[in-house]
Amino acid sequence: MAKNPVKPALQGDFSSQCGFYAIGNVMSLLFPNINKNKVFESIWDYYIETYGDAEGVLYGIYRDRVNKILCNVIIELGLPLTVYRPWWSKKATSIDEFLNKIRNALNSQDSAIILGYEHGLEDDNGYYSHWTIIKKITEKSLVTFDSDRGNSRIQLQRCDLWNKEYSRKRPYRLSTTDTFIISKTYEEKT
C-alpha cells in the first residue's frame, strides 16, 4: 500500500451504492496508483451488461453480485489478486473465530477485506445495511476505508455476528457470509 494515505471514493447521498464503491475502493487501496475512473467504468459496464437494470443502483447489491463484479474487475484489469470467501456457505461459529481469521489475513499490507454488516436496532431510525472495506484490525477496532465515512473505526466492543439479536451495546452485526478477503499475489521467480 502507498506510504501517502489514499482516500476512498465517496458515494455521497447514494447510500445504496456502497457495494459498488466497496469494490472500487478495495482496488484503489491495494493499488494506489490505479486509475479510479477505469475501475469504476469496469464496475458499471459489467453491471449494466450483466444485469441491465437499475435495481442494484437503487436498492443495493447482495453478495452474489458483489462477488461476480469483483472477480470480473480483477480479470478485466489483469490485477494480481485472489479473492477468498472463508464463510461463503457456512457462518463463522463465533466472533473470536471471525476476528482471528481476518486479523491473520490483514497481517500483510497486501490484503484488505470487503465486509457486509448491519447497524442499529430493528425499527430504529439509525438502521442500515452497508458494505465497507476493512484495511486493518487493532486490539480495539476495525479500521475502515469507507465510501460513506472515509477512513474511520468501528469499535470491536460494539460488534457481534449477524445472526445475534440486536442490542444497544452491540449495534454492529457483522455478516461473516458477506466477507471477501482480497490479497495481492506474487509470481515466484525461477
PDB file of C-alpha atoms in Angstrom:
ATOM      1  CA  MET A   1       0.000   0.000   0.000  1.00  0.00           C
ATOM      2  CA  ALA A   2       1.044   3.582  -0.521  1.00  0.00           C
ATOM      3  CA  LYS A   3       3.070   5.463   2.041  1.00  0.00           C
ATOM      4  CA  ASN A   4       0.922   8.564   1.466  1.00  0.00           C
ATOM      5  CA  PRO A   5      -2.621   7.948   2.603  1.00  0.00           C
ATOM      6  CA  VAL A   6      -5.025   7.116  -0.185  1.00  0.00           C
ATOM      7  CA  LYS A   7      -8.578   8.372   0.253  1.00  0.00           C
ATOM      8  CA  PRO A   8     -11.609   6.277  -0.618  1.00  0.00           C
ATOM      9  CA  ALA A   9     -14.059   7.352  -3.297  1.00  0.00           C
ATOM     10  CA  LEU A  10     -17.161   8.629  -1.522  1.00  0.00           C
ATOM     11  CA  GLN A  11     -20.670   7.640  -2.559  1.00  0.00           C
ATOM     12  CA  GLY A  12     -22.334  10.858  -1.428  1.00  0.00           C
ATOM     13  CA  ASP A  13     -26.074  10.654  -0.922  1.00  0.00           C
ATOM     14  CA  PHE A  14     -26.397   7.364  -2.798  1.00  0.00           C
ATOM     15  CA  SER A  15     -26.246   5.025   0.191  1.00  0.00           C
ATOM     16  CA  SER A  16     -27.496   2.079  -1.860  1.00  0.00           C
ATOM     17  CA  GLN A  17     -24.312   2.124  -3.938  1.00  0.00           C
ATOM     18  CA  CYS A  18     -21.945   1.109  -1.125  1.00  0.00           C
ATOM     19  CA  GLY A  19     -21.363  -2.352  -2.679  1.00  0.00           C
ATOM     20  CA  PHE A  20     -20.159  -0.836  -5.941  1.00  0.00           C
ATOM     21  CA  TYR A  21     -17.937   1.596  -4.038  1.00  0.00           C
ATOM     22  CA  ALA A  22     -16.521  -1.174  -1.841  1.00  0.00           C
ATOM     23  CA  ILE A  23     -15.312  -2.974  -4.976  1.00  0.00           C
ATOM     24  CA  GLY A  24     -13.766   0.191  -6.431  1.00  0.00           C
ATOM     25  CA  ASN A  25     -12.219   1.249  -3.146  1.00  0.00           C
ATOM     26  CA  VAL A  26     -10.578  -2.094  -2.444  1.00  0.00           C
ATOM     27  CA  MET A  27      -8.828  -1.780  -5.822  1.00  0.00           C
ATOM     28  CA  SER A  28      -7.556   1.727  -5.091  1.00  0.00           C
ATOM     29  CA  LEU A  29      -6.468   0.725  -1.574  1.00  0.00           C
ATOM     30  CA  LEU A  30      -4.383  -2.216  -2.827  1.00  0.00           C
ATOM     31  CA  PHE A  31      -3.213  -0.373  -5.976  1.00  0.00           C
ATOM     32  CA  PRO A  32      -2.998   3.321  -5.023  1.00  0.00           C
ATOM     33  CA  ASN A  33      -1.845   4.373  -8.499  1.00  0.00           C
ATOM     34  CA  ILE A  34      -4.695   2.660 -10.333  1.00  0.00           C
ATOM     35  CA  ASN A  35      -6.939   4.849 -12.456  1.00  0.00           C
ATOM     36  CA  LYS A  36     -10.141   5.070 -10.379  1.00  0.00           C
ATOM     37  CA  ASN A  37     -12.200   6.120 -13.399  1.00  0.00           C
ATOM     38  CA  LYS A  38     -11.127   2.965 -15.233  1.00  0.00           C
ATOM     39  CA  VAL A  39     -12.031   0.817 -12.219  1.00  0.00           C
ATOM     40  CA  PHE A  40     -15.487   2.348 -11.823  1.00  0.00           C
ATOM     41  CA  GLU A  41     -16.128   2.200 -15.585  1.00  0.00           C
ATOM     42  CA  SER A  42     -15.341  -1.515 -15.441  1.00  0.00           C
ATOM     43  CA  ILE A  43     -17.734  -1.968 -12.499  1.00  0.00           C
ATOM     44  CA  TRP A  44     -20.613  -0.091 -14.141  1.00  0.00           C
ATOM     45  CA  ASP A  45     -20.068  -1.573 -17.615  1.00  0.00           C
ATOM     46  CA  TYR A  46     -20.133  -5.108 -16.232  1.00  0.00           C
ATOM     47  CA  TYR A  47     -23.169  -4.409 -14.065  1.00  0.00           C
ATOM     48  CA  ILE A  48     -25.184  -2.895 -16.937  1.00  0.00           C
ATOM     49  CA  GLU A  49     -24.104  -5.613 -19.395  1.00  0.00           C
ATOM     50  CA  THR A  50     -24.830  -8.467 -16.994  1.00  0.00           C
ATOM     51  CA  TYR A  51     -27.886  -7.302 -15.095  1.00  0.00           C
ATOM     52  CA  GLY A  52     -29.269  -4.489 -17.257  1.00  0.00           C
ATOM     53  CA  ASP A  53     -31.425  -2.998 -14.528  1.00  0.00           C
ATOM     54  CA  ALA A  54     -31.374  -0.197 -12.007  1.00  0.00           C
ATOM     55  CA  GLU A  55     -32.325  -2.496  -9.110  1.00  0.00           C
ATOM     56  CA  GLY A  56     -28.817  -2.635  -7.605  1.00  0.00           C
ATOM     57  CA  VAL A  57     -28.238   1.061  -8.101  1.00  0.00           C
ATOM     58  CA  LEU A  58     -31.487   1.930  -6.352  1.00  0.00           C
ATOM     59  CA  TYR A  59     -31.601  -0.709  -3.620  1.00  0.00           C
ATOM     60  CA  GLY A  60     -28.071  -2.081  -3.248  1.00  0.00           C
ATOM     61  CA  ILE A  61     -26.419  -5.329  -4.264  1.00  0.00           C
ATOM     62  CA  TYR A  62     -26.103  -8.644  -2.492  1.00  0.00           C
ATOM     63  CA  ARG A  63     -23.037 -10.817  -2.100  1.00  0.00           C
ATOM     64  CA  ASP A  64     -23.502 -12.855  -5.279  1.00  0.00           C
ATOM     65  CA  ARG A  65     -23.380  -9.697  -7.390  1.00  0.00           C
ATOM     66  CA  VAL A  66     -20.517  -8.244  -5.335  1.00  0.00           C
ATOM     67  CA  ASN A  67     -18.627 -11.479  -5.961  1.00  0.00           C
ATOM     68  CA  LYS A  68     -19.265 -11.535  -9.724  1.00  0.00           C
ATOM     69  CA  ILE A  69     -18.464  -7.856 -10.225  1.00  0.00           C
ATOM     70  CA  LEU A  70     -15.328  -8.053  -8.055  1.00  0.00           C
ATOM     71  CA  CYS A  71     -13.995 -11.100  -9.916  1.00  0.00           C
ATOM     72  CA  ASN A  72     -14.778  -9.536 -13.302  1.00  0.00           C
ATOM     73  CA  VAL A  73     -12.927  -6.298 -12.457  1.00  0.00           C
ATOM     74  CA  ILE A  74      -9.872  -8.285 -11.338  1.00  0.00           C
ATOM     75  CA  ILE A  75      -9.846 -10.264 -14.593  1.00  0.00           C
ATOM     76  CA  GLU A  76     -10.659  -7.315 -16.868  1.00  0.00           C
ATOM     77  CA  LEU A  77      -7.928  -5.121 -15.373  1.00  0.00           C
ATOM     78  CA  GLY A  78      -5.450  -8.014 -15.136  1.00  0.00           C
ATOM     79  CA  LEU A  79      -4.776  -7.430 -11.445  1.00  0.00           C
ATOM     80  CA  PRO A  80      -2.691  -9.951  -9.486  1.00  0.00           C
ATOM     81  CA  LEU A  81      -5.349 -10.561  -6.832  1.00  0.00           C
ATOM     82  CA  THR A  82      -7.074 -13.519  -5.237  1.00  0.00           C
ATOM     83  CA  VAL A  83     -10.474 -13.497  -3.592  1.00  0.00           C
ATOM     84  CA  TYR A  84     -11.056 -15.768  -0.605  1.00  0.00           C
ATOM     85  CA  ARG A  85     -14.525 -16.214   0.878  1.00  0.00           C
ATOM     86  CA  PRO A  86     -13.944 -18.289   4.044  1.00  0.00           C
ATOM     87  CA  TRP A  87     -17.584 -18.353   5.132  1.00  0.00           C
ATOM     88  CA  TRP A  88     -19.422 -18.385   1.816  1.00  0.00           C
ATOM     89  CA  SER A  89     -21.597 -21.377   2.688  1.00  0.00           C
ATOM     90  CA  LYS A  90     -21.269 -21.573   6.479  1.00  0.00           C
ATOM     91  CA  LYS A  91     -21.257 -18.799   9.089  1.00  0.00           C
ATOM     92  CA  ALA A  92     -18.353 -18.320  11.489  1.00  0.00           C
ATOM     93  CA  THR A  93     -19.137 -20.032  14.766  1.00  0.00           C
ATOM     94  CA  SER A  94     -18.037 -17.133  16.958  1.00  0.00           C
ATOM     95  CA  ILE A  95     -16.894 -13.523  16.864  1.00  0.00           C
ATOM     96  CA  ASP A  96     -13.449 -14.718  18.013  1.00  0.00           C
ATOM     97  CA  GLU A  97     -13.153 -17.138  15.071  1.00  0.00           C
ATOM     98  CA  PHE A  98     -14.130 -14.332  12.708  1.00  0.00           C
ATOM     99  CA  LEU A  99     -11.773 -11.721  14.191  1.00  0.00           C
ATOM    100  CA  ASN A 100      -8.826 -14.152  14.325  1.00  0.00           C
ATOM    101  CA  LYS A 101      -9.261 -15.113  10.662  1.00  0.00           C
ATOM    102  CA  ILE A 102      -9.468 -11.524   9.439  1.00  0.00           C
ATOM    103  CA  ARG A 103      -6.635 -10.457  11.760  1.00  0.00           C
ATOM    104  CA  ASN A 104      -4.418 -13.129  10.145  1.00  0.00           C
ATOM    105  CA  ALA A 105      -5.482 -12.036   6.665  1.00  0.00           C
ATOM    106  CA  LEU A 106      -4.660  -8.401   7.415  1.00  0.00           C
ATOM    107  CA  ASN A 107      -1.188  -9.141   8.796  1.00  0.00           C
ATOM    108  CA  SER A 108       0.039  -8.338   5.322  1.00  0.00           C
ATOM    109  CA  GLN A 109      -0.439  -4.847   3.942  1.00  0.00           C
ATOM    110  CA  ASP A 110      -1.198  -6.591   0.665  1.00  0.00           C
ATOM    111  CA  SER A 111      -4.689  -7.621   1.786  1.00  0.00           C
ATOM    112  CA  ALA A 112      -7.999  -5.939   2.519  1.00  0.00           C
ATOM    113  CA  ILE A 113     -11.494  -7.156   3.298  1.00  0.00           C
ATOM    114  CA  ILE A 114     -14.887  -6.290   1.885  1.00  0.00           C
ATOM    115  CA  LEU A 115     -17.390  -6.791   4.691  1.00  0.00           C
ATOM    116  CA  GLY A 116     -21.156  -6.515   4.841  1.00  0.00           C
ATOM    117  CA  TYR A 117     -22.794  -5.528   8.101  1.00  0.00           C
ATOM    118  CA  GLU A 118     -25.979  -4.158   9.588  1.00  0.00           C
ATOM    119  CA  HIS A 119     -26.131  -1.332  12.093  1.00  0.00           C
ATOM    120  CA  GLY A 120     -28.805  -0.255  14.518  1.00  0.00           C
ATOM    121  CA  LEU A 121     -31.849  -1.650  16.167  1.00  0.00           C
ATOM    122  CA  GLU A 122     -34.812  -3.051  14.282  1.00  0.00           C
ATOM    123  CA  ASP A 123     -37.431  -0.358  13.699  1.00  0.00           C
ATOM    124  CA  ASP A 124     -34.878   2.279  14.721  1.00  0.00           C
ATOM    125  CA  ASN A 125     -34.163   5.297  12.501  1.00  0.00           C
ATOM    126  CA  GLY A 126     -30.419   4.540  12.643  1.00  0.00           C
ATOM    127  CA  TYR A 127     -30.766   1.127  10.984  1.00  0.00           C
ATOM    128  CA  TYR A 128     -28.894   0.431   7.756  1.00  0.00           C
ATOM    129  CA  SER A 129     -27.061  -2.315   5.856  1.00  0.00           C
ATOM    130  CA  HIS A 130     -23.653  -1.456   4.487  1.00  0.00           C
ATOM    131  CA  TRP A 131     -20.634  -2.762   2.571  1.00  0.00           C
ATOM    132  CA  THR A 132     -17.266  -1.431   3.731  1.00  0.00           C
ATOM    133  CA  ILE A 133     -13.556  -2.129   3.414  1.00  0.00           C
ATOM    134  CA  ILE A 134     -11.571  -3.284   6.436  1.00  0.00           C
ATOM    135  CA  LYS A 135      -7.954  -2.295   5.933  1.00  0.00           C
ATOM    136  CA  LYS A 136      -6.652  -3.032   9.423  1.00  0.00           C
ATOM    137  CA  ILE A 137      -7.692  -4.523  12.736  1.00  0.00           C
ATOM    138  CA  THR A 138      -6.312  -3.315  16.061  1.00  0.00           C
ATOM    139  CA  GLU A 139      -6.890  -4.616  19.567  1.00  0.00           C
ATOM    140  CA  LYS A 140      -9.886  -2.299  19.880  1.00  0.00           C
ATOM    141  CA  SER A 141     -11.275  -1.613  16.425  1.00  0.00           C
ATOM    142  CA  LEU A 142     -11.789  -2.394  12.765  1.00  0.00           C
ATOM    143  CA  VAL A 143     -10.175   0.345  10.704  1.00  0.00           C
ATOM    144  CA  THR A 144     -12.259   1.027   7.607  1.00  0.00           C
ATOM    145  CA  PHE A 145     -11.678   2.563   4.196  1.00  0.00           C
ATOM    146  CA  ASP A 146     -15.276   3.513   3.706  1.00  0.00           C
ATOM    147  CA  SER A 147     -17.274   5.089   0.880  1.00  0.00           C
ATOM    148  CA  ASP A 148     -19.665   6.673   3.369  1.00  0.00           C
ATOM    149  CA  ARG A 149     -17.386   7.895   6.155  1.00  0.00           C
ATOM    150  CA  GLY A 150     -13.895   7.834   4.689  1.00  0.00           C
ATOM    151  CA  ASN A 151     -11.256   6.419   6.994  1.00  0.00           C
ATOM    152  CA  SER A 152     -12.984   5.535  10.260  1.00  0.00           C
ATOM    153  CA  ARG A 153     -13.113   2.954  13.034  1.00  0.00           C
ATOM    154  CA  ILE A 154     -15.698   0.509  14.323  1.00  0.00           C
ATOM    155  CA  GLN A 155     -15.085  -0.393  17.955  1.00  0.00           C
ATOM    156  CA  LEU A 156     -14.869  -4.172  18.410  1.00  0.00           C
ATOM    157  CA  GLN A 157     -16.774  -3.988  21.700  1.00  0.00           C
ATOM    158  CA  ARG A 158     -19.754  -2.709  19.669  1.00  0.00           C
ATOM    159  CA  CYS A 159     -19.692  -5.677  17.222  1.00  0.00           C
ATOM    160  CA  ASP A 160     -21.347  -9.050  17.139  1.00  0.00           C
ATOM    161  CA  LEU A 161     -22.145 -11.565  14.433  1.00  0.00           C
ATOM    162  CA  TRP A 162     -25.103 -11.088  12.128  1.00  0.00           C
ATOM    163  CA  ASN A 163     -27.226 -13.921  13.467  1.00  0.00           C
ATOM    164  CA  LYS A 164     -27.237 -12.481  17.004  1.00  0.00           C
ATOM    165  CA  GLU A 165     -30.044 -10.309  18.329  1.00  0.00           C
ATOM    166  CA  TYR A 166     -29.714  -6.562  18.062  1.00  0.00           C
ATOM    167  CA  SER A 167     -28.578  -4.739  21.175  1.00  0.00           C
ATOM    168  CA  ARG A 168     -27.805  -1.143  22.024  1.00  0.00           C
ATOM    169  CA  LYS A 169     -24.361  -2.169  23.329  1.00  0.00           C
ATOM    170  CA  ARG A 170     -23.516  -4.035  20.100  1.00  0.00           C
ATOM    171  CA  PRO A 171     -25.322  -2.322  17.205  1.00  0.00           C
ATOM    172  CA  TYR A 172     -22.857  -3.572  14.527  1.00  0.00           C
ATOM    173  CA  ARG A 173     -23.907  -7.014  13.277  1.00  0.00           C
ATOM    174  CA  LEU A 174     -21.082  -8.337  11.073  1.00  0.00           C
ATOM    175  CA  SER A 175     -22.049 -10.796   8.350  1.00  0.00           C
ATOM    176  CA  THR A 176     -19.391 -13.475   8.058  1.00  0.00           C
ATOM    177  CA  THR A 177     -21.018 -14.884   4.900  1.00  0.00           C
ATOM    178  CA  ASP A 178     -20.622 -11.417   3.345  1.00  0.00           C
ATOM    179  CA  THR A 179     -16.846 -11.390   3.837  1.00  0.00           C
ATOM    180  CA  PHE A 180     -14.361 -11.229   0.963  1.00  0.00           C
ATOM    181  CA  ILE A 181     -10.610 -11.339   1.667  1.00  0.00           C
ATOM    182  CA  ILE A 182      -8.763  -9.794  -1.279  1.00  0.00           C
ATOM    183  CA  SER A 183      -4.993 -10.330  -1.443  1.00  0.00           C
ATOM    184  CA  LYS A 184      -2.225  -9.481  -3.853  1.00  0.00           C
ATOM    185  CA  THR A 185      -0.498 -12.472  -5.425  1.00  0.00           C
ATOM    186  CA  TYR A 186       3.102 -12.620  -6.470  1.00  0.00           C
ATOM    187  CA  GLU A 187       4.561 -14.911  -9.077  1.00  0.00           C
ATOM    188  CA  GLU A 188       7.597 -16.875  -7.955  1.00  0.00           C
ATOM    189  CA  LYS A 189      10.713 -16.094  -9.938  1.00  0.00           C
ATOM    190  CA  THR A 190      12.505 -19.148 -11.264  1.00  0.00           C
TER     191      THR A 190
END
